[in-house]
Amino acid sequence: MITRQRLAAGACALFAALAAGIAVPAEAVADETTALAPKVNLVLDVSGSMRARDIDGQSRMAAAKKAFNEVLDATPEEVRLGIRTLGANYPGDDRKEGCKDTAQLYPVGPLDRVEAKTAVATLTPTGWTPIGPALLKAAADLDGGEGTKRIVLISDGEDTCAPLDPCEVAREIAAKGIGLTIDTLGLVPNTKMRQQLSCIAEATGGTYTSVEHTDELTDKVNQLVVRAADPVVTPVAVEGAAGCTNAPAVKSGLYTDREEFGRQRWYRVDVEPGQELRASVSVSADRAVNPDYGVLLRAVTTHGREIVRGEGNGTGRTDVISTGLRYPKAETDDDESTAETVCLQVTNSFSAASGVRSTPGLPLELTVDLVDGPSQASDVASFGLGRGWWLLGALVLFGFLTGVLWGWISRWRVAVWRTN
């Protein structure tokens, strides 16, 4: 009996030790995951002008609510999301009070979709348009953590609380160096509003988009929220050439450039034997353009022979067109085999709408990745696991020791039974 008690105690101690060995690192990983979690603050204009019924036969407020509900359903689990309002609470004429009217409707944190939707449903167009004060508060809402930080501002008019210029506020936020990006969406065509929202976005490296339909608003906000979950990569400014011969050499990384309407940009990449070149490009329409446009990405040899291409096109329902390509360079037995220079050509078929400036060129974002080819079995097997290997190993060890211990207990019980 004593022997059985000691054996049971030993088994419990072993299980506890194994559980502790796994739990402690898991808590550390959880803390790190929380610190690196991307944060997004949706800032919604709820001023009186949002009552206007000019978006798909419904009010601007109704369109925003519908878009928010769909975005909340699609928000990735890892994103910490919050919602801030401006002009939602003060209905009076006192400008000083109206310019203080900004509140956090839903705190930045793990998303409870039902609670967030319920909060949005209560909103009613009410007061002023204090964009500057709202941006300052929204930036404070995102304080802390090391993950990406993004504000998505949705408004249908200009700020009504000057002299606190929202563009200057955005520059002040950018100058803090906290890595916060502000993207802006304008709900109606308005020259002054577009200029102000564009200035806010450009100050922090964000984007401005004019939307006139509910589905456009939904798609754009969802795109920005999902983008916040992408790993943080600092883009490098590069100036593509008009031809391959004088094109700048690029390596694995993210690059930004400007491309004029209907023009070409060229870049050069050295691909080693056994490597695979993966490249993608996005061209953004940051101003009004004519419908029906596209972007072409080609990989060609230095002699002009096309290796592979990727194409994307649009009809005016999105302001960003992207495409990509892959080129695996075969590994040879020749010890003296050298890298192959591949030329990447980016061409767009955007055209400016009447009266719209054509310079500077459209924002271009080029991603280049050079990886070991698929023949490298070890790389393929480990894809996506990263630092999770230690946990997998701990679980395997736990299973092995549990099996050995259970077998030992079973054999001991049989032996005791036979003795009796």
XYZ file of C-alpha atoms in Angstrom:
420
model
C 0.000 0.000 0.000
C 2.839 2.350 0.889
C 4.574 1.500 -2.379
C 1.417 2.337 -4.335
C 1.066 5.690 -2.553
C 4.677 6.589 -3.256
C 4.244 5.654 -6.905
C 1.112 7.790 -7.218
C 2.859 10.702 -5.499
C 5.814 10.373 -7.851
C 3.511 10.347 -10.879
C 1.716 13.482 -9.674
C 5.034 15.229 -9.096
C 6.198 14.341 -12.602
C 2.962 15.607 -14.176
C 3.170 18.829 -12.145
C 6.777 19.398 -13.158
C 6.004 18.840 -16.825
C 2.933 21.090 -16.652
C 4.939 23.834 -14.969
C 7.696 23.507 -17.547
C 5.190 24.105 -20.310
C 3.016 26.708 -18.558
C 5.778 29.151 -17.688
C 7.081 29.605 -21.249
C 3.470 29.737 -22.509
C 2.758 32.687 -20.191
C 5.884 34.416 -21.431
C 4.791 33.907 -25.025
C 1.301 35.225 -24.163
C 2.812 38.392 -22.665
C 4.976 38.885 -25.752
C 1.977 38.318 -28.039
C -0.015 40.960 -26.134
C 2.842 43.469 -26.355
C 3.171 42.923 -30.110
C -0.572 42.902 -30.826
C -1.582 45.379 -33.564
C -3.900 48.195 -32.469
C -6.514 49.998 -34.535
C -8.699 52.935 -33.472
C -11.660 53.647 -35.748
C -12.562 57.342 -35.450
C -16.062 58.086 -36.725
C -17.545 61.490 -37.475
C -21.026 61.630 -35.895
C -21.628 65.327 -36.559
C -25.000 66.648 -37.694
C -24.091 66.485 -41.394
C -24.009 62.672 -41.190
C -27.836 62.804 -41.400
C -27.627 63.599 -45.136
C -29.187 60.842 -47.253
C -26.846 60.623 -50.238
C -25.113 57.225 -49.963
C -26.995 54.475 -51.778
C -30.340 56.018 -50.795
C -29.594 56.011 -47.074
C -28.016 58.393 -44.601
C -24.259 58.648 -44.236
C -24.637 57.472 -40.647
C -26.584 54.365 -41.704
C -23.926 53.542 -44.305
C -21.184 53.916 -41.691
C -23.023 51.690 -39.212
C -23.526 48.972 -41.797
C -19.878 49.132 -42.804
C -18.754 48.986 -39.172
C -20.867 45.893 -38.471
C -19.309 44.022 -41.388
C -15.806 45.166 -40.459
C -16.270 44.047 -36.850
C -17.280 40.584 -38.083
C -14.127 40.334 -40.215
C -11.597 41.795 -37.745
C -8.709 39.333 -37.118
C -8.582 37.907 -33.589
C -5.107 39.277 -32.921
C -6.104 42.901 -33.615
C -6.881 45.114 -30.604
C -9.631 47.390 -31.883
C -11.310 50.468 -30.479
C -13.910 52.987 -31.671
C -13.806 56.737 -30.966
C -16.438 59.272 -31.966
C -16.373 62.977 -32.689
C -19.469 65.180 -32.584
C -21.658 62.451 -31.074
C -22.797 63.989 -27.780
C -23.090 67.804 -27.724
C -26.062 69.203 -29.723
C -25.683 72.860 -28.753
C -24.245 75.969 -30.413
C -21.403 76.670 -27.977
C -18.323 76.217 -30.148
C -16.013 75.739 -27.165
C -18.117 72.860 -25.862
C -18.657 71.418 -29.327
C -14.909 71.232 -29.913
C -14.496 69.051 -26.811
C -17.002 66.523 -28.098
C -14.952 63.381 -28.639
C -15.307 60.147 -26.679
C -14.066 56.573 -26.719
C -17.152 54.560 -27.660
C -15.388 51.204 -27.354
C -11.949 50.873 -25.673
C -8.939 49.610 -27.609
C -8.499 45.965 -26.646
C -9.672 42.422 -27.376
C -12.808 42.674 -29.471
C -16.233 41.700 -28.148
C -18.132 41.899 -31.422
C -21.605 41.974 -29.865
C -20.699 44.741 -27.420
C -18.984 46.823 -30.113
C -21.934 46.481 -32.507
C -24.356 47.445 -29.746
C -22.322 50.577 -29.021
C -22.292 51.577 -32.706
C -26.058 51.034 -32.982
C -26.688 53.761 -30.369
C -25.016 56.528 -32.397
C -27.078 59.448 -33.710
C -25.714 62.377 -35.784
C -25.489 65.272 -33.354
C -22.936 68.061 -33.280
C -19.653 69.580 -34.381
C -16.634 68.177 -36.255
C -13.624 68.364 -33.875
C -11.194 66.297 -35.983
C -8.037 67.749 -34.412
C -9.029 67.051 -30.774
C -10.294 63.590 -31.749
C -6.962 62.673 -33.371
C -5.039 63.746 -30.263
C -7.266 61.599 -28.052
C -7.198 58.691 -30.511
C -3.394 58.655 -30.475
C -3.455 58.545 -26.653
C -5.894 55.603 -26.819
C -3.221 53.604 -28.676
C -0.429 54.282 -26.185
C 1.692 51.300 -25.109
C 2.738 48.080 -26.785
C 5.200 47.453 -29.588
C 2.816 46.371 -32.357
C 1.551 48.441 -35.272
C -0.736 51.358 -34.446
C -3.296 52.698 -36.893
C -6.044 55.316 -36.781
C -8.778 55.107 -39.421
C -10.634 58.426 -39.608
C -14.014 58.471 -41.373
C -15.538 61.908 -41.933
C -17.914 63.755 -44.248
C -16.636 67.274 -43.698
C -13.907 69.667 -42.631
C -12.819 70.268 -39.074
C -14.884 73.014 -37.405
C -12.529 73.659 -34.500
C -9.703 75.782 -35.947
C -7.155 77.074 -35.028
C -6.292 73.517 -33.910
C -5.390 72.446 -37.460
C -5.859 68.650 -37.827
C -3.029 68.528 -40.356
C -0.671 70.081 -37.808
C -1.964 67.615 -35.226
C -1.073 64.747 -37.576
C 2.420 66.164 -38.097
C 2.818 66.460 -34.319
C 1.813 62.805 -33.913
C 4.253 61.747 -36.644
C 7.069 63.745 -35.012
C 6.728 61.690 -31.820
C 8.164 58.700 -33.688
C 5.673 56.225 -32.231
C 5.034 54.513 -35.567
C 1.375 55.530 -35.766
C -0.285 55.698 -39.181
C -3.454 57.681 -39.881
C -5.628 56.659 -42.836
C -8.536 58.902 -43.815
C -11.773 58.263 -45.684
C -14.012 61.010 -47.032
C -17.674 60.124 -47.482
C -18.591 62.786 -50.053
C -16.732 64.580 -52.872
C -15.530 67.874 -51.400
C -12.379 69.694 -52.449
C -11.545 71.326 -49.101
C -12.316 68.163 -47.155
C -10.180 66.109 -49.545
C -7.257 68.493 -49.114
C -7.502 68.357 -45.335
C -7.908 64.580 -45.077
C -5.116 64.019 -47.625
C -2.787 66.241 -45.605
C -3.585 64.302 -42.410
C -2.845 60.975 -44.098
C 0.326 62.103 -45.854
C 1.765 63.488 -42.599
C 1.885 59.981 -41.102
C 2.471 57.885 -44.220
C -1.187 56.891 -44.455
C -3.667 56.930 -47.313
C -6.690 59.043 -48.223
C -9.669 57.493 -50.012
C -12.876 59.081 -51.221
C -15.852 56.709 -50.943
C -19.386 57.236 -52.194
C -20.922 53.779 -51.674
C -21.428 51.556 -48.642
C -19.570 48.564 -50.077
C -16.575 50.759 -50.904
C -16.489 51.999 -47.308
C -16.734 48.454 -45.950
C -13.989 47.132 -48.232
C -11.582 49.971 -47.476
C -11.988 49.963 -43.682
C -11.692 46.181 -43.609
C -8.552 46.364 -45.748
C -6.939 48.842 -43.357
C -7.855 46.846 -40.239
C -6.450 43.632 -41.725
C -3.329 45.469 -42.880
C -2.626 46.446 -39.270
C -2.096 42.755 -38.476
C 0.746 42.483 -41.006
C 4.325 42.411 -39.621
C 5.951 45.818 -39.250
C 8.372 46.466 -42.104
C 10.079 49.789 -42.667
C 9.874 50.642 -46.386
C 12.919 51.951 -48.224
C 12.522 54.788 -50.713
C 13.926 53.918 -54.140
C 13.759 55.618 -57.538
C 13.134 53.216 -60.397
C 14.652 53.880 -63.795
C 13.081 54.251 -67.234
C 14.867 51.100 -68.416
C 16.610 47.982 -67.139
C 20.159 49.124 -67.892
C 20.193 51.952 -65.358
C 17.727 50.391 -62.885
C 18.623 50.411 -59.158
C 19.585 47.070 -57.585
C 17.165 45.870 -54.892
C 17.356 42.990 -52.421
C 14.765 41.343 -50.199
C 12.672 44.093 -48.614
C 9.856 46.607 -49.015
C 10.354 49.601 -51.298
C 8.335 52.717 -52.093
C 8.436 54.810 -55.236
C 6.273 57.105 -57.355
C 5.135 56.198 -60.870
C 3.604 58.662 -63.302
C 0.387 57.850 -65.141
C 0.925 55.255 -67.876
C 4.698 55.100 -67.317
C 7.178 52.339 -66.445
C 9.538 51.784 -63.530
C 12.454 49.297 -63.664
C 14.406 47.569 -60.870
C 17.154 44.900 -60.872
C 17.408 41.818 -58.632
C 20.257 39.266 -58.443
C 18.864 35.752 -58.037
C 21.296 33.046 -56.885
C 21.044 29.436 -58.172
C 18.532 27.527 -56.026
C 16.713 30.703 -54.951
C 13.147 31.708 -55.722
C 12.289 35.325 -56.478
C 8.905 36.420 -55.164
C 7.832 39.948 -56.027
C 4.615 41.900 -55.689
C 3.630 45.470 -56.439
C 0.753 47.746 -55.465
C -0.070 51.047 -57.144
C -2.463 53.385 -55.314
C -4.772 55.982 -56.805
C -4.366 58.790 -54.293
C -6.463 61.145 -56.410
C -9.456 60.939 -58.758
C -8.746 58.682 -61.756
C -10.727 57.395 -64.697
C -12.284 53.914 -64.355
C -10.798 50.807 -65.988
C -7.116 50.612 -65.109
C -4.484 48.020 -64.335
C -0.943 47.258 -63.275
C 1.568 44.895 -64.896
C 4.631 43.359 -63.211
C 7.119 41.588 -65.503
C 10.357 39.729 -64.781
C 12.652 39.793 -67.808
C 16.270 38.954 -68.549
C 18.828 41.682 -69.173
C 18.374 40.905 -72.889
C 14.661 41.627 -72.752
C 13.255 38.086 -72.758
C 10.179 37.774 -70.566
C 10.464 35.149 -67.802
C 7.142 35.541 -66.003
C 4.467 38.194 -65.457
C 1.616 39.161 -63.147
C -1.359 41.402 -63.963
C -4.090 43.136 -61.984
C -6.944 45.404 -63.058
C -9.843 47.378 -61.653
C -12.951 49.290 -62.673
C -13.038 52.045 -60.078
C -14.313 50.081 -57.061
C -10.934 50.062 -55.304
C -8.122 52.583 -55.087
C -5.281 50.021 -54.932
C -4.315 47.526 -57.646
C -1.840 44.758 -56.824
C -0.218 41.828 -58.577
C 2.742 39.493 -58.041
C 4.979 36.850 -59.566
C 7.321 33.982 -58.635
C 10.476 32.877 -60.427
C 12.498 29.865 -59.167
C 16.061 29.762 -60.493
C 17.165 26.156 -60.904
C 20.194 24.966 -58.943
C 22.972 23.487 -61.106
C 25.908 21.160 -60.442
C 28.279 23.746 -61.819
C 30.415 25.057 -58.960
C 31.023 28.265 -60.910
C 27.344 29.060 -61.483
C 26.614 32.701 -60.748
C 23.639 34.842 -59.876
C 21.235 35.837 -62.621
C 20.241 39.470 -62.906
C 16.477 39.737 -63.301
C 14.842 43.001 -64.324
C 11.465 43.879 -62.779
C 9.240 46.144 -64.855
C 6.214 47.889 -63.339
C 3.680 49.473 -65.688
C 0.338 51.083 -64.850
C -2.609 52.098 -67.030
C -4.127 54.686 -64.684
C -5.245 57.961 -66.273
C -6.022 61.198 -64.479
C -9.580 62.458 -64.360
C -10.312 65.832 -65.898
C -8.683 68.688 -64.005
C -6.662 66.386 -61.714
C -2.927 66.962 -61.382
C -0.723 64.190 -62.762
C 2.335 64.923 -60.617
C 3.799 63.676 -58.416
C 3.362 60.115 -59.616
C 1.112 57.558 -57.998
C 2.393 55.831 -54.818
C 4.020 52.499 -55.663
C 4.926 49.791 -53.160
C 7.247 46.976 -54.270
C 7.958 43.873 -52.190
C 10.920 41.655 -53.069
C 11.650 38.341 -51.368
C 14.508 35.968 -52.175
C 14.099 32.577 -50.515
C 15.567 29.107 -50.873
C 13.702 27.156 -53.512
C 11.068 24.506 -52.699
C 13.739 21.797 -52.920
C 14.916 22.876 -49.488
C 12.804 20.415 -47.481
C 13.808 21.809 -44.115
C 12.504 25.276 -45.003
C 9.205 23.904 -46.244
C 8.728 21.733 -43.163
C 9.344 24.563 -40.741
C 7.238 27.173 -42.541
C 4.954 28.947 -40.117
C 6.180 27.263 -36.926
C 8.891 29.729 -35.972
C 9.493 29.789 -32.245
C 6.688 27.274 -31.726
C 9.210 24.409 -32.062
C 10.028 24.468 -28.333
C 6.364 23.944 -27.464
C 6.033 21.104 -29.973
C 9.137 19.468 -28.509
C 7.815 19.863 -24.957
C 4.516 18.260 -25.915
C 6.281 15.326 -27.600
C 8.461 14.809 -24.503
C 5.401 15.067 -22.265
C 3.591 12.435 -24.329
C 6.599 10.119 -24.329
C 7.146 10.296 -20.566
C 3.426 9.874 -19.904
C 3.387 6.745 -22.052
C 6.425 5.261 -20.277
C 4.965 6.050 -16.843
C 1.561 4.587 -17.731
C 3.196 1.425 -19.056
C 5.234 1.098 -15.848
C 2.114 1.521 -13.690
C 0.180 -1.022 -15.775
C 2.950 -3.627 -15.528
C 3.258 -3.073 -11.759
C -0.486 -3.510 -11.253
C -0.478 -6.750 -13.265
C 2.465 -8.029 -11.234
C 0.680 -7.229 -7.942
C -2.522 -8.875 -9.200
C -0.656 -12.065 -10.128
C 1.102 -12.142 -6.743
C -2.200 -11.912 -4.904
